[in-house]
């Protein structure tokens, strides 16, 4: 990972991290504004000769970890992983390279002070009494642990291709294909925690909520990030994860504990979970009504059902516009994944979609994660061309040529035309 190698980069990263720690303390430093702390920090930096954070970032530091440009494309409060940075990494995305999707900013929480509160009329308890059940970090760590490999992928991953490939206008972050990562998650089953809290036979929905700041959209606060899960999914394969790839969850990915909902859209996997409402009635939040449904000519007026499983996609471990010398044999690498099953077949075209070849798979196909693949290629005539990859999953889904339009650009599934130049 050469990008983090330079001493300069290291110092900037250190400074940014410290800045974040200051800012995280702001909540407890009553009466001290973020602006004031930034001024103080800038003064400290000047006095010690440390590089001051660049103003553009300092005004809005929403992510704790370093974001070297060789690894990430900055996207507002979010950071997209560059696919070329995944070349040579293993099946699991290293934590340092994992994309970040923040509605506001990463809160730096203390595991010793953290509590998970379960409450609501879907829990057994004295009728009419709000009887919350609480778990601390050590309580969770004392429960039976489970480990599983799963992707987290934003529902809007690939959104920009609605515009660039299909000429359609959609709202939201203009991700290319880097709003996805695979990690080995360790934690406890949400089912175990719900049963210990005392599930009532009437429970239908379970709504985890984050401890990050309220999300303000169009001048209106929508409250803290939360989205209901049907009880059946909550009891099936959902984890309360406290480790990511063998390390405590990084701050940006939900420390100390996040929800991990395998195969579903990323929004279901609530980070920094602080409480879970267990309800005997169906629940609604902005994240299963206004957002994360499909709207558009192909869908009902009130939108589709709330989004659940992710769709199917493929990506090359290459920069957009990569160049290849003519006549030199290459091996192209990529990965394909689906929310509906394992990816067991990938076809690749190196001539813009005329001829297709079957790729060699490098992983045993498994659901909930990607399959790595490769194809040999000896580029011919110099000039621009497109590389295409089309995945088929074990549920029988294949990537189409065109994705069905929806106004918010979710669930892009069409084959992406990856531009390259033969020189
Ligand atoms: N509390 C909280 N949870 C959250 C979010 C958030 O902003 N706040 N973003 C969601 C979205 S939209 C996605 S795609 C995933 C991203 O997870 P990551 O940042 O660990 O990659 O977290 C989800 N969980
Ligand atoms: Mo997302």
PDB file of N, CA and C in Angstrom, residues 114-118 209-211 224 257 271-276:
ATOM      1  N   UNK A 114     -20.609   3.259  26.321  1.00  0.00           N
ATOM      2  CA  UNK A 114     -21.661   2.899  25.357  1.00  0.00           C
ATOM      3  C   UNK A 114     -22.663   1.921  25.973  1.00  0.00           C
ATOM      4  N   UNK A 115     -23.931   2.139  25.718  1.00  0.00           N
ATOM      5  CA  UNK A 115     -24.991   1.212  26.105  1.00  0.00           C
ATOM      6  C   UNK A 115     -25.896   0.983  24.901  1.00  0.00           C
ATOM      7  N   UNK A 116     -26.415  -0.228  24.793  1.00  0.00           N
ATOM      8  CA  UNK A 116     -27.440  -0.518  23.787  1.00  0.00           C
ATOM      9  C   UNK A 116     -28.753  -0.713  24.532  1.00  0.00           C
ATOM     10  N   UNK A 117     -29.732   0.121  24.170  1.00  0.00           N
ATOM     11  CA  UNK A 117     -31.023   0.063  24.864  1.00  0.00           C
ATOM     12  C   UNK A 117     -32.059  -0.568  23.936  1.00  0.00           C
ATOM     13  N   UNK A 118     -32.744  -1.592  24.398  1.00  0.00           N
ATOM     14  CA  UNK A 118     -33.849  -2.180  23.630  1.00  0.00           C
ATOM     15  C   UNK A 118     -35.143  -1.795  24.313  1.00  0.00           C
ATOM     16  N   UNK A 209     -31.155   2.415  15.712  1.00  0.00           N
ATOM     17  CA  UNK A 209     -30.924   3.848  15.467  1.00  0.00           C
ATOM     18  C   UNK A 209     -29.490   4.194  15.834  1.00  0.00           C
ATOM     19  N   UNK A 210     -28.869   5.055  15.017  1.00  0.00           N
ATOM     20  CA  UNK A 210     -27.465   5.418  15.219  1.00  0.00           C
ATOM     21  C   UNK A 210     -27.306   6.510  16.254  1.00  0.00           C
ATOM     22  N   UNK A 211     -26.088   6.623  16.787  1.00  0.00           N
ATOM     23  CA  UNK A 211     -25.767   7.676  17.761  1.00  0.00           C
ATOM     24  C   UNK A 211     -25.123   8.885  17.087  1.00  0.00           C
ATOM     25  N   UNK A 224     -32.348  11.032  14.011  1.00  0.00           N
ATOM     26  CA  UNK A 224     -31.152  10.212  13.855  1.00  0.00           C
ATOM     27  C   UNK A 224     -31.421   9.061  12.881  1.00  0.00           C
ATOM     28  N   UNK A 257     -20.223  -0.551  18.096  1.00  0.00           N
ATOM     29  CA  UNK A 257     -21.054  -1.653  17.584  1.00  0.00           C
ATOM     30  C   UNK A 257     -21.927  -1.152  16.432  1.00  0.00           C
ATOM     31  N   UNK A 271     -24.789   2.030  11.716  1.00  0.00           N
ATOM     32  CA  UNK A 271     -23.523   2.159  12.447  1.00  0.00           C
ATOM     33  C   UNK A 271     -23.779   2.841  13.787  1.00  0.00           C
ATOM     34  N   UNK A 272     -22.841   2.697  14.715  1.00  0.00           N
ATOM     35  CA  UNK A 272     -22.905   3.375  16.023  1.00  0.00           C
ATOM     36  C   UNK A 272     -24.291   3.174  16.661  1.00  0.00           C
ATOM     37  N   UNK A 273     -24.785   1.929  16.625  1.00  0.00           N
ATOM     38  CA  UNK A 273     -26.150   1.687  17.112  1.00  0.00           C
ATOM     39  C   UNK A 273     -26.219   1.995  18.608  1.00  0.00           C
ATOM     40  N   UNK A 274     -27.250   2.720  19.003  1.00  0.00           N
ATOM     41  CA  UNK A 274     -27.422   3.105  20.407  1.00  0.00           C
ATOM     42  C   UNK A 274     -28.684   2.538  21.017  1.00  0.00           C
ATOM     43  N   UNK A 275     -29.710   2.362  20.189  1.00  0.00           N
ATOM     44  CA  UNK A 275     -30.938   1.760  20.696  1.00  0.00           C
ATOM     45  C   UNK A 275     -31.653   1.030  19.577  1.00  0.00           C
ATOM     46  N   UNK A 276     -32.500   0.110  19.991  1.00  0.00           N
ATOM     47  CA  UNK A 276     -33.290  -0.674  19.037  1.00  0.00           C
ATOM     48  C   UNK A 276     -34.722  -0.697  19.541  1.00  0.00           C
TER      49      UNK A 276
END
